[in-house]
Short mmCIF file of C-alpha atoms in Angstrom, two decimals:
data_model
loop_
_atom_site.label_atom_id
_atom_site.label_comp_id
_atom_site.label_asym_id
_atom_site.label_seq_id
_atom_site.Cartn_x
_atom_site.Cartn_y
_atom_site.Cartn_z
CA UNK A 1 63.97 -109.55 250.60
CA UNK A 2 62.28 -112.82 251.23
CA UNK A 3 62.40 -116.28 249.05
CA UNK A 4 58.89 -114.71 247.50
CA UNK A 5 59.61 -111.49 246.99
CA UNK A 6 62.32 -112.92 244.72
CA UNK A 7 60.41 -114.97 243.30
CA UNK A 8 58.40 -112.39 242.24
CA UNK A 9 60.74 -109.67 241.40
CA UNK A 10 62.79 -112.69 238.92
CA UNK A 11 59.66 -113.68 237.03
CA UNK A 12 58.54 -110.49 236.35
CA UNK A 13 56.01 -111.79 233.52
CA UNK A 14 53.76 -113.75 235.56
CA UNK A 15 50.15 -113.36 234.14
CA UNK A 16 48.18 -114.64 237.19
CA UNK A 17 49.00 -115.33 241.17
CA UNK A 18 46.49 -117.38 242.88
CA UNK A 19 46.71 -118.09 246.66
CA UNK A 20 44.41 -120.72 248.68
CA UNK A 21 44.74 -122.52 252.04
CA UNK A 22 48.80 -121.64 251.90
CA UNK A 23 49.73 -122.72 247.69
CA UNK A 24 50.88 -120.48 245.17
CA UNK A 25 49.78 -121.50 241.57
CA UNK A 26 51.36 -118.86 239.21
CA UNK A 27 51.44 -119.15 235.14
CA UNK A 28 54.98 -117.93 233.29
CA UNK A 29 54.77 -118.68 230.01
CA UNK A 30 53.81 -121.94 229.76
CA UNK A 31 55.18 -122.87 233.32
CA UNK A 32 52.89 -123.50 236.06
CA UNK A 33 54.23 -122.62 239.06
CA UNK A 34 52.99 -124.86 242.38
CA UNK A 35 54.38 -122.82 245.50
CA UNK A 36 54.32 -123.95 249.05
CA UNK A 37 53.85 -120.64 250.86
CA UNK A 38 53.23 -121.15 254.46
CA UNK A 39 57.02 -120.25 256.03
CA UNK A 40 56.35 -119.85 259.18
CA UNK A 41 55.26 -123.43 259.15
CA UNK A 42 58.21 -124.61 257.06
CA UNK A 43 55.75 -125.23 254.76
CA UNK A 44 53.94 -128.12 256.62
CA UNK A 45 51.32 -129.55 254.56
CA UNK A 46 47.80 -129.69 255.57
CA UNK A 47 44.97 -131.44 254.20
CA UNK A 48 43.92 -128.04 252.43
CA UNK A 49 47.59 -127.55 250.51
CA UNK A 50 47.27 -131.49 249.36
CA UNK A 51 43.99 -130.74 247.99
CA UNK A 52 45.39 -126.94 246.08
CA UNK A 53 48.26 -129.10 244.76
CA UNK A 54 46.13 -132.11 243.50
CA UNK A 55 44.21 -129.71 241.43
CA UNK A 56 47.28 -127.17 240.71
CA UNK A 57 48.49 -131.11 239.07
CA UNK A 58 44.76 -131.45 237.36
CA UNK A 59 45.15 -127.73 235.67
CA UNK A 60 48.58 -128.47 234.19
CA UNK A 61 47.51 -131.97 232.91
CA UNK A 62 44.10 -130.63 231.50
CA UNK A 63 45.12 -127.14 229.72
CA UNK A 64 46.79 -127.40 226.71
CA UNK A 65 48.56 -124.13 227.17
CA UNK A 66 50.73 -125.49 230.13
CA UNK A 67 53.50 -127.90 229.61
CA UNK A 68 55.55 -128.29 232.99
CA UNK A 69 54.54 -127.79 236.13
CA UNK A 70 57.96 -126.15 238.43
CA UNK A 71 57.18 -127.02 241.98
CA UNK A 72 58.77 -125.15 244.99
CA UNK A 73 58.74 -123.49 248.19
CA UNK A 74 58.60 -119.76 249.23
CA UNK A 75 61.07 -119.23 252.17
CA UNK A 76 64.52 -120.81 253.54
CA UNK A 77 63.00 -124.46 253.30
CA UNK A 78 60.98 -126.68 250.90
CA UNK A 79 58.60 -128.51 253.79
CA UNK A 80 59.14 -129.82 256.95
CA UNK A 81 56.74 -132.57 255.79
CA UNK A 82 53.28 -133.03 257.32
CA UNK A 83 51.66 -131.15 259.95
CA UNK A 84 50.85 -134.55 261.37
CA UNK A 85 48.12 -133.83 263.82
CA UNK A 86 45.85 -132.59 260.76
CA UNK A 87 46.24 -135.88 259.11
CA UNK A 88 45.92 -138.33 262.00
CA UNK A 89 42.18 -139.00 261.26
CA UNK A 90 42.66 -139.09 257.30
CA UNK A 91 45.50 -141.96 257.79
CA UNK A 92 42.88 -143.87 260.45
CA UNK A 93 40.68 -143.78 257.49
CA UNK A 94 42.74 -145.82 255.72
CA UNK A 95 43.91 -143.72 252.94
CA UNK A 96 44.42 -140.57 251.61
CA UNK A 97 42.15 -137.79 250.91
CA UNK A 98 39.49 -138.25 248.49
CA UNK A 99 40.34 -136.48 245.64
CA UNK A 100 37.73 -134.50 243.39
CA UNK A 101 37.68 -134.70 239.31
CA UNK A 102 39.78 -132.33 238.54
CA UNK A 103 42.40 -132.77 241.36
CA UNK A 104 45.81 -135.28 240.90
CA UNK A 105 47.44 -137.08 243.35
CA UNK A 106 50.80 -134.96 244.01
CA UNK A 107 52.63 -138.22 245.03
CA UNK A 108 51.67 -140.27 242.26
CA UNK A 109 50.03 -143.38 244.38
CA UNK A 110 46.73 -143.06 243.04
CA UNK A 111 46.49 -144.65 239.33
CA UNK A 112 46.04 -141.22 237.35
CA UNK A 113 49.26 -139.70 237.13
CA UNK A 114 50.00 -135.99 235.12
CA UNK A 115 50.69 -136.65 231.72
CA UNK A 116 52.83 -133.67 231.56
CA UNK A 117 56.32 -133.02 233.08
CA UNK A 118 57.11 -131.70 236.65
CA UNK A 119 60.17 -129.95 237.70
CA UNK A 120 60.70 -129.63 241.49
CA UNK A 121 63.37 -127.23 243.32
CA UNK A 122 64.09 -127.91 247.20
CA UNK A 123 65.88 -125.77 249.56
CA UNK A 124 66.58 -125.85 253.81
CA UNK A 125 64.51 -128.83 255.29
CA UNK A 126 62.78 -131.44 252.09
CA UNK A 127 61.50 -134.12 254.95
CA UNK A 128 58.63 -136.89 254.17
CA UNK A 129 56.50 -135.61 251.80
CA UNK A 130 58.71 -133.45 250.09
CA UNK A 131 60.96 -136.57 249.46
CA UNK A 132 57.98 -138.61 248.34
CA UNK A 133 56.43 -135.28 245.98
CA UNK A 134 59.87 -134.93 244.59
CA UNK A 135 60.26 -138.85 243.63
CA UNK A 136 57.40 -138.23 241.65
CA UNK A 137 58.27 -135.55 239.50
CA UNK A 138 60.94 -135.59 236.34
CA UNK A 139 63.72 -133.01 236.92
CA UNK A 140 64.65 -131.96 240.31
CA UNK A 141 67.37 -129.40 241.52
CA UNK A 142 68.36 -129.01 245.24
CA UNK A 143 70.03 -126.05 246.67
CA UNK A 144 73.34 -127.02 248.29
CA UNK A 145 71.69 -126.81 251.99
CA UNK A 146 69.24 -129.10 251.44
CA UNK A 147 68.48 -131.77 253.88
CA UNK A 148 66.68 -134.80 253.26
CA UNK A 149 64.67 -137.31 255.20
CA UNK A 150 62.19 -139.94 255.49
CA UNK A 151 61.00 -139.13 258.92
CA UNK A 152 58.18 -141.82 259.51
CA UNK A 153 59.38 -144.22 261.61
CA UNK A 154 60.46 -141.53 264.13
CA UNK A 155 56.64 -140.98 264.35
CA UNK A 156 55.45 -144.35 265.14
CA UNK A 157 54.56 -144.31 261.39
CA UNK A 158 55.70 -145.51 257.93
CA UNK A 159 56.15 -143.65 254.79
CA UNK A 160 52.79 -144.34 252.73
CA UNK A 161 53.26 -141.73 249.57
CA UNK A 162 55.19 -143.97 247.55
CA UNK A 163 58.70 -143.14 249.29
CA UNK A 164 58.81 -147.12 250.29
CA UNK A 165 58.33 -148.24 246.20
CA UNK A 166 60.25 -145.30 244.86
CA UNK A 167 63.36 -144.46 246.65
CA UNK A 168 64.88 -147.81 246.36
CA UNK A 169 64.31 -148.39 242.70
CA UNK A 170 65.97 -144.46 242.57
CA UNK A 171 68.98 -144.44 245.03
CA UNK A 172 69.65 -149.02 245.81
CA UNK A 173 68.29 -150.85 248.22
CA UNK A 174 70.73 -150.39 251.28
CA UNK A 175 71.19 -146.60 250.21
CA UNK A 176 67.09 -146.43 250.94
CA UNK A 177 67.01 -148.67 253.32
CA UNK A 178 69.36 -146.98 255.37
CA UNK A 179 67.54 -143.95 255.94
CA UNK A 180 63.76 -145.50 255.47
CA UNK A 181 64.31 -147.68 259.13
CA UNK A 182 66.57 -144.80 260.63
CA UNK A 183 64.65 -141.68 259.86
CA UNK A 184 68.26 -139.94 259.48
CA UNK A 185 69.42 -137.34 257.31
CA UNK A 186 70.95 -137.54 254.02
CA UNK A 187 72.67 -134.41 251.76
CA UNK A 188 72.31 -132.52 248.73
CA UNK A 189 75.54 -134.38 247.86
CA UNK A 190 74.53 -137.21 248.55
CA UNK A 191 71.36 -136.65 246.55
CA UNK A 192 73.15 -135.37 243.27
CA UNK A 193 75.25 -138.99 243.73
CA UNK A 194 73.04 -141.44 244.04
CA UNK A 195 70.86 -139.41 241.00
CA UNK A 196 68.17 -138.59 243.31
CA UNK A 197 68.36 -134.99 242.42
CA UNK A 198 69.64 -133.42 238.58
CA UNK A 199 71.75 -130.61 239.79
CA UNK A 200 73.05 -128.37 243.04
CA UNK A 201 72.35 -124.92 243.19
CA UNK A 202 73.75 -122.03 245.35
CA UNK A 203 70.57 -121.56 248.42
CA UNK A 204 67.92 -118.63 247.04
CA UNK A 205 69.33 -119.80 243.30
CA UNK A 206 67.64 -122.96 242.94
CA UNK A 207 64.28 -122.01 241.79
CA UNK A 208 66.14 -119.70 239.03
CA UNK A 209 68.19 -122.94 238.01
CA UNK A 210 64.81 -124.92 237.96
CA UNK A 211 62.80 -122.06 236.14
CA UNK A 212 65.69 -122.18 233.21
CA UNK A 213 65.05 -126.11 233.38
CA UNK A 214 61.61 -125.81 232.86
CA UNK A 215 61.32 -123.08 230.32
CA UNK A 216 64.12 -125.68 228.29
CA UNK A 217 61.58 -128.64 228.38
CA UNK A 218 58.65 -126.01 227.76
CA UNK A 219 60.30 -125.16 223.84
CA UNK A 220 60.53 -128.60 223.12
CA UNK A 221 57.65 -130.20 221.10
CA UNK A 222 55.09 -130.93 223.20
CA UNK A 223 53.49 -133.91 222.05
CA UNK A 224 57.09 -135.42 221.70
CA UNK A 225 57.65 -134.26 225.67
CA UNK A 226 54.55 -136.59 226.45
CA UNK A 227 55.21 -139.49 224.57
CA UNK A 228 59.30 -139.28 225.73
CA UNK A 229 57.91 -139.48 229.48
CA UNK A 230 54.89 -141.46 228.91
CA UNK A 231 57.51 -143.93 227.41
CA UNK A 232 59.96 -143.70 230.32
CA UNK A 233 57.37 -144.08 232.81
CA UNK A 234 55.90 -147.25 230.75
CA UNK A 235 59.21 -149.04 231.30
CA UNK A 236 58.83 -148.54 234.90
CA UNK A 237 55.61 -149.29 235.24
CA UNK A 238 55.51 -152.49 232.81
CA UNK A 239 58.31 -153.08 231.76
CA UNK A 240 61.15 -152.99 229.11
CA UNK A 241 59.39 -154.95 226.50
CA UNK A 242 56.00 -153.59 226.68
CA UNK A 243 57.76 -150.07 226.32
CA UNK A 244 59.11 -150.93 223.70
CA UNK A 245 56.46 -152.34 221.54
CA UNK A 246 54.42 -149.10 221.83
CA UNK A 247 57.49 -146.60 220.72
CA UNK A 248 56.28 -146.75 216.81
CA UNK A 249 52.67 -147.19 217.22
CA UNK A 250 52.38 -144.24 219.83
CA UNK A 251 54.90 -142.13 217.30
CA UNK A 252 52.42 -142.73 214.18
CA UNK A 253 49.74 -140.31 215.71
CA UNK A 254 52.91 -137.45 216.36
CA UNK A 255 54.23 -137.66 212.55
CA UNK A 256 50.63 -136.51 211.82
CA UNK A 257 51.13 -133.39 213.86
CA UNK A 258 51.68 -129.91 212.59
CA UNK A 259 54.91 -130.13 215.45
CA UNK A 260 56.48 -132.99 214.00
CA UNK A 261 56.34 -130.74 210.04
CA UNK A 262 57.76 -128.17 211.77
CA UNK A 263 60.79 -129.87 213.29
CA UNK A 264 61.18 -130.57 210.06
CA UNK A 265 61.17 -127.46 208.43
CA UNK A 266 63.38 -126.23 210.99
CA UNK A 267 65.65 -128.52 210.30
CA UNK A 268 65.78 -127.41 207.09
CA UNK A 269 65.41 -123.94 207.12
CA UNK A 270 68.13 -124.51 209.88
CA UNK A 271 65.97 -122.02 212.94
CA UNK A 272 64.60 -122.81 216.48
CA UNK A 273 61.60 -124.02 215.64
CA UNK A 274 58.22 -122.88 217.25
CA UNK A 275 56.34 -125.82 218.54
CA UNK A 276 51.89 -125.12 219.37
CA UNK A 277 51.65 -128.83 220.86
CA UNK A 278 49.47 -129.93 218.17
#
Protein backbone atom coordinates (compact mmCIF):
# COMPACT_ATOMS: atom_id res chain seq x y z
CA UNK A 1 0.00 0.00 0.00
CA UNK A 2 1.40 3.34 -0.90
CA UNK A 3 1.98 6.65 1.44
CA UNK A 4 -1.68 7.69 -0.20
CA UNK A 5 -3.47 4.87 -0.03
CA UNK A 6 -2.79 5.21 3.71
CA UNK A 7 -3.53 8.25 3.84
CA UNK A 8 -6.68 7.56 2.67
CA UNK A 9 -7.59 4.37 4.27
CA UNK A 10 -6.50 6.38 8.04
CA UNK A 11 -8.75 9.37 7.45
CA UNK A 12 -11.56 7.61 6.49
CA UNK A 13 -13.95 10.78 7.02
CA UNK A 14 -12.63 12.98 4.48
CA UNK A 15 -15.60 14.98 2.93
CA UNK A 16 -13.87 16.21 -0.28
CA UNK A 17 -10.45 15.21 -2.37
CA UNK A 18 -9.43 17.72 -4.85
CA UNK A 19 -6.44 17.12 -7.19
CA UNK A 20 -4.79 19.88 -9.62
CA UNK A 21 -1.40 20.22 -11.37
CA UNK A 22 0.05 17.39 -8.69
CA UNK A 23 -1.64 18.92 -4.89
CA UNK A 24 -3.97 17.22 -2.81
CA UNK A 25 -6.32 19.62 -0.82
CA UNK A 26 -8.56 17.32 1.36
CA UNK A 27 -11.04 18.64 4.32
CA UNK A 28 -11.16 16.30 7.78
CA UNK A 29 -13.00 17.92 10.09
CA UNK A 30 -11.81 21.11 10.30
CA UNK A 31 -8.26 20.13 8.93
CA UNK A 32 -7.25 21.09 5.59
CA UNK A 33 -5.11 18.84 4.21
CA UNK A 34 -2.29 20.37 1.51
CA UNK A 35 -0.68 17.13 -0.16
CA UNK A 36 2.25 17.09 -2.46
CA UNK A 37 1.34 14.19 -4.74
CA UNK A 38 3.68 13.92 -7.58
CA UNK A 39 6.10 10.74 -6.29
CA UNK A 40 7.62 9.91 -9.03
CA UNK A 41 9.06 13.36 -9.00
CA UNK A 42 9.83 13.31 -5.28
CA UNK A 43 7.44 15.76 -5.21
CA UNK A 44 9.38 18.51 -7.14
CA UNK A 45 7.52 21.62 -7.18
CA UNK A 46 6.50 23.33 -10.25
CA UNK A 47 5.16 26.62 -10.85
CA UNK A 48 1.55 24.95 -11.04
CA UNK A 49 1.86 23.14 -7.30
CA UNK A 50 3.16 26.78 -5.88
CA UNK A 51 0.20 28.30 -7.32
CA UNK A 52 -2.50 25.06 -5.82
CA UNK A 53 -0.71 25.62 -2.49
CA UNK A 54 -0.91 29.51 -2.42
CA UNK A 55 -4.59 29.19 -2.79
CA UNK A 56 -4.95 25.72 -0.72
CA UNK A 57 -3.20 28.69 2.08
CA UNK A 58 -6.00 31.42 0.81
CA UNK A 59 -9.01 28.71 1.47
CA UNK A 60 -7.85 27.89 5.01
CA UNK A 61 -7.26 31.60 5.91
CA UNK A 62 -10.65 32.74 4.30
CA UNK A 63 -13.27 29.90 5.50
CA UNK A 64 -14.26 30.06 8.80
CA UNK A 65 -14.91 26.37 9.00
CA UNK A 66 -11.11 25.49 8.69
CA UNK A 67 -8.71 26.07 11.45
CA UNK A 68 -5.24 24.35 10.56
CA UNK A 69 -3.97 23.62 7.57
CA UNK A 70 -1.66 19.85 7.94
CA UNK A 71 0.77 19.98 5.10
CA UNK A 72 2.49 16.80 3.68
CA UNK A 73 3.65 14.60 1.07
CA UNK A 74 2.15 11.41 -0.54
CA UNK A 75 5.03 8.85 -1.04
CA UNK A 76 8.55 7.89 0.69
CA UNK A 77 9.68 11.68 0.60
CA UNK A 78 8.35 15.20 1.37
CA UNK A 79 10.08 17.12 -1.90
CA UNK A 80 13.16 17.01 -3.46
CA UNK A 81 12.74 20.81 -3.71
CA UNK A 82 12.27 22.59 -7.05
CA UNK A 83 12.12 21.22 -10.38
CA UNK A 84 14.57 23.97 -11.22
CA UNK A 85 14.40 24.18 -14.95
CA UNK A 86 10.55 25.25 -14.61
CA UNK A 87 11.52 28.12 -12.49
CA UNK A 88 14.64 29.45 -14.22
CA UNK A 89 12.65 32.19 -16.11
CA UNK A 90 10.34 33.10 -12.99
CA UNK A 91 13.70 33.75 -10.80
CA UNK A 92 15.21 35.93 -14.04
CA UNK A 93 12.11 37.85 -13.48
CA UNK A 94 13.13 38.88 -10.41
CA UNK A 95 10.71 37.34 -8.11
CA UNK A 96 8.32 34.93 -7.48
CA UNK A 97 5.16 34.11 -9.13
CA UNK A 98 2.49 36.57 -9.15
CA UNK A 99 0.05 35.49 -6.95
CA UNK A 100 -3.86 35.93 -7.57
CA UNK A 101 -6.45 37.25 -4.70
CA UNK A 102 -7.23 34.45 -3.22
CA UNK A 103 -3.82 32.62 -3.33
CA UNK A 104 -0.99 32.94 -0.15
CA UNK A 105 2.44 32.82 -0.37
CA UNK A 106 3.37 29.16 1.00
CA UNK A 107 6.79 30.50 2.22
CA UNK A 108 5.65 33.42 3.94
CA UNK A 109 7.97 36.20 2.00
CA UNK A 110 5.25 38.07 0.62
CA UNK A 111 3.59 40.50 3.38
CA UNK A 112 0.13 38.55 3.75
CA UNK A 113 0.75 35.67 5.77
CA UNK A 114 -2.29 32.87 6.90
CA UNK A 115 -3.81 33.98 9.90
CA UNK A 116 -4.51 30.50 10.84
CA UNK A 117 -2.14 27.71 12.02
CA UNK A 118 -0.14 25.24 9.78
CA UNK A 119 1.11 21.91 10.75
CA UNK A 120 3.68 20.32 8.39
CA UNK A 121 4.87 16.47 8.42
CA UNK A 122 8.16 15.55 6.34
CA UNK A 123 9.40 12.23 5.45
CA UNK A 124 12.59 10.74 2.97
CA UNK A 125 14.21 13.82 1.14
CA UNK A 126 12.70 17.71 2.76
CA UNK A 127 15.45 19.74 0.45
CA UNK A 128 15.05 23.70 -0.38
CA UNK A 129 11.71 24.47 -0.44
CA UNK A 130 10.48 22.05 1.82
CA UNK A 131 12.95 23.51 4.45
CA UNK A 132 11.87 27.04 3.62
CA UNK A 133 7.67 25.86 3.52
CA UNK A 134 8.28 24.14 6.77
CA UNK A 135 10.06 27.32 8.54
CA UNK A 136 6.97 28.90 7.84
CA UNK A 137 4.48 26.90 9.38
CA UNK A 138 3.77 26.38 13.43
CA UNK A 139 4.10 22.68 14.36
CA UNK A 140 6.20 20.41 12.40
CA UNK A 141 6.92 16.57 12.87
CA UNK A 142 9.64 14.70 10.86
CA UNK A 143 9.75 11.05 10.37
CA UNK A 144 13.02 9.61 11.69
CA UNK A 145 14.50 9.29 7.93
CA UNK A 146 14.21 12.58 7.12
CA UNK A 147 16.93 14.44 5.46
CA UNK A 148 17.32 17.99 5.31
CA UNK A 149 19.00 20.53 3.11
CA UNK A 150 19.43 23.87 1.77
CA UNK A 151 20.63 22.91 -1.62
CA UNK A 152 21.12 26.40 -3.39
CA UNK A 153 24.45 27.09 -3.54
CA UNK A 154 25.14 23.67 -5.13
CA UNK A 155 23.05 25.21 -8.00
CA UNK A 156 24.87 28.31 -8.66
CA UNK A 157 21.93 29.80 -6.64
CA UNK A 158 20.91 31.11 -3.19
CA UNK A 159 18.03 30.26 -1.08
CA UNK A 160 15.37 33.17 -1.78
CA UNK A 161 12.07 31.71 0.20
CA UNK A 162 12.96 33.03 3.41
CA UNK A 163 15.41 30.02 4.40
CA UNK A 164 18.36 32.86 4.62
CA UNK A 165 16.06 35.15 7.40
CA UNK A 166 14.49 32.15 9.03
CA UNK A 167 16.75 29.32 9.71
CA UNK A 168 19.21 31.27 11.66
CA UNK A 169 16.85 33.05 13.96
CA UNK A 170 15.38 29.06 14.35
CA UNK A 171 18.50 26.76 14.68
CA UNK A 172 21.93 29.84 15.55
CA UNK A 173 23.86 31.36 13.32
CA UNK A 174 26.83 28.85 12.74
CA UNK A 175 24.23 25.87 13.00
CA UNK A 176 22.54 27.72 9.66
CA UNK A 177 25.34 28.89 8.41
CA UNK A 178 26.91 25.71 8.22
CA UNK A 179 24.66 24.11 5.94
CA UNK A 180 23.33 27.49 4.02
CA UNK A 181 27.24 27.92 2.29
CA UNK A 182 27.74 24.00 2.17
CA UNK A 183 24.51 22.75 0.75
CA UNK A 184 25.09 19.53 3.11
CA UNK A 185 22.79 17.44 4.87
CA UNK A 186 21.51 17.69 8.26
CA UNK A 187 19.12 14.91 10.36
CA UNK A 188 15.89 14.43 11.84
CA UNK A 189 17.98 14.44 15.04
CA UNK A 190 19.52 17.04 14.46
CA UNK A 191 16.30 18.84 13.58
CA UNK A 192 14.33 17.77 16.84
CA UNK A 193 17.72 19.43 18.71
CA UNK A 194 18.20 22.47 17.50
CA UNK A 195 13.97 22.86 17.72
CA UNK A 196 13.66 22.99 14.10
CA UNK A 197 11.15 20.27 14.09
CA UNK A 198 8.38 19.40 17.32
CA UNK A 199 8.66 15.69 17.33
CA UNK A 200 10.18 12.30 15.46
CA UNK A 201 7.99 9.87 14.15
CA UNK A 202 8.49 6.22 12.98
CA UNK A 203 8.64 6.68 8.56
CA UNK A 204 4.75 6.15 7.11
CA UNK A 205 3.66 7.36 10.93
CA UNK A 206 4.36 10.89 10.70
CA UNK A 207 1.39 12.24 9.02
CA UNK A 208 -0.79 10.17 11.73
CA UNK A 209 1.39 11.94 14.53
CA UNK A 210 0.77 15.34 12.67
CA UNK A 211 -3.04 14.63 11.98
CA UNK A 212 -3.45 14.01 16.02
CA UNK A 213 -1.45 17.44 16.30
CA UNK A 214 -3.69 19.19 14.26
CA UNK A 215 -7.03 17.86 15.26
CA UNK A 216 -5.50 19.01 19.14
CA UNK A 217 -5.05 22.70 17.97
CA UNK A 218 -8.40 22.34 15.86
CA UNK A 219 -10.63 21.86 19.55
CA UNK A 220 -9.06 24.69 20.94
CA UNK A 221 -10.92 28.07 20.72
CA UNK A 222 -10.42 29.43 17.66
CA UNK A 223 -10.30 32.99 18.01
CA UNK A 224 -7.87 32.37 21.03
CA UNK A 225 -5.63 30.05 18.38
CA UNK A 226 -5.37 33.34 16.21
CA UNK A 227 -4.64 35.83 18.59
CA UNK A 228 -1.94 33.16 20.52
CA UNK A 229 -0.07 33.02 16.98
CA UNK A 230 -0.84 36.37 15.75
CA UNK A 231 0.88 37.37 19.10
CA UNK A 232 3.90 35.06 18.68
CA UNK A 233 4.45 36.06 15.25
CA UNK A 234 4.14 39.94 16.37
CA UNK A 235 7.17 39.46 18.61
CA UNK A 236 9.06 38.26 15.73
CA UNK A 237 8.09 40.49 13.45
CA UNK A 238 8.24 43.77 15.76
CA UNK A 239 9.29 43.04 18.53
CA UNK A 240 8.92 42.19 22.30
CA UNK A 241 7.43 45.42 23.34
CA UNK A 242 5.08 46.09 20.62
CA UNK A 243 3.74 42.43 21.33
CA UNK A 244 3.19 43.13 24.26
CA UNK A 245 1.23 46.27 24.27
CA UNK A 246 -1.43 44.69 22.00
CA UNK A 247 -2.02 41.37 24.34
CA UNK A 248 -5.11 43.21 26.29
CA UNK A 249 -6.41 45.38 23.64
CA UNK A 250 -6.50 42.44 20.98
CA UNK A 251 -8.08 40.12 24.03
CA UNK A 252 -11.04 42.79 24.65
CA UNK A 253 -12.74 41.86 21.25
CA UNK A 254 -12.33 37.71 22.35
CA UNK A 255 -14.06 38.23 25.96
CA UNK A 256 -16.99 39.43 23.78
CA UNK A 257 -17.16 36.11 22.03
CA UNK A 258 -19.67 33.38 22.56
CA UNK A 259 -16.05 31.04 22.81
CA UNK A 260 -14.60 32.89 25.50
CA UNK A 261 -18.54 32.27 27.70
CA UNK A 262 -18.14 28.98 26.92
CA UNK A 263 -14.66 28.29 28.27
CA UNK A 264 -16.19 29.55 30.95
CA UNK A 265 -19.03 27.52 31.43
CA UNK A 266 -16.93 24.65 30.87
CA UNK A 267 -14.96 25.46 33.39
CA UNK A 268 -17.62 25.39 35.50
CA UNK A 269 -19.74 22.81 34.49
CA UNK A 270 -16.24 21.05 34.53
CA UNK A 271 -16.71 19.36 30.39
CA UNK A 272 -14.63 19.74 27.14
CA UNK A 273 -16.01 22.54 25.94
CA UNK A 274 -17.28 22.98 22.27
CA UNK A 275 -15.73 25.98 20.71
CA UNK A 276 -17.81 27.56 16.95
CA UNK A 277 -14.86 30.23 16.52
CA UNK A 278 -17.10 33.03 17.14
Amino acid sequence: MSNGDMVRVRLGCIKEVGIVSDITVETNGHVLLIGFNRPRKYNAMTPEMYHDVARAYGRLDADPNLRVGLVHGVGPHMTAGLQLDAWTDIFSSGGLPKLEKDQIDPFGVEARRCRKPIVMAVQGYCYTVGVEMMLNTDIRVAATDTRFAMLEVKRGIYPVGGATVRLPREIGWANSQRYLLTGDEWTAQQSLEWGLVTRLAEPGEQFDAAMELAERVAKAAPLGVEAALNSSRLTWAEGERHALDRLFPDLMPIMQSEDAAEGVASFLERREARFQGR
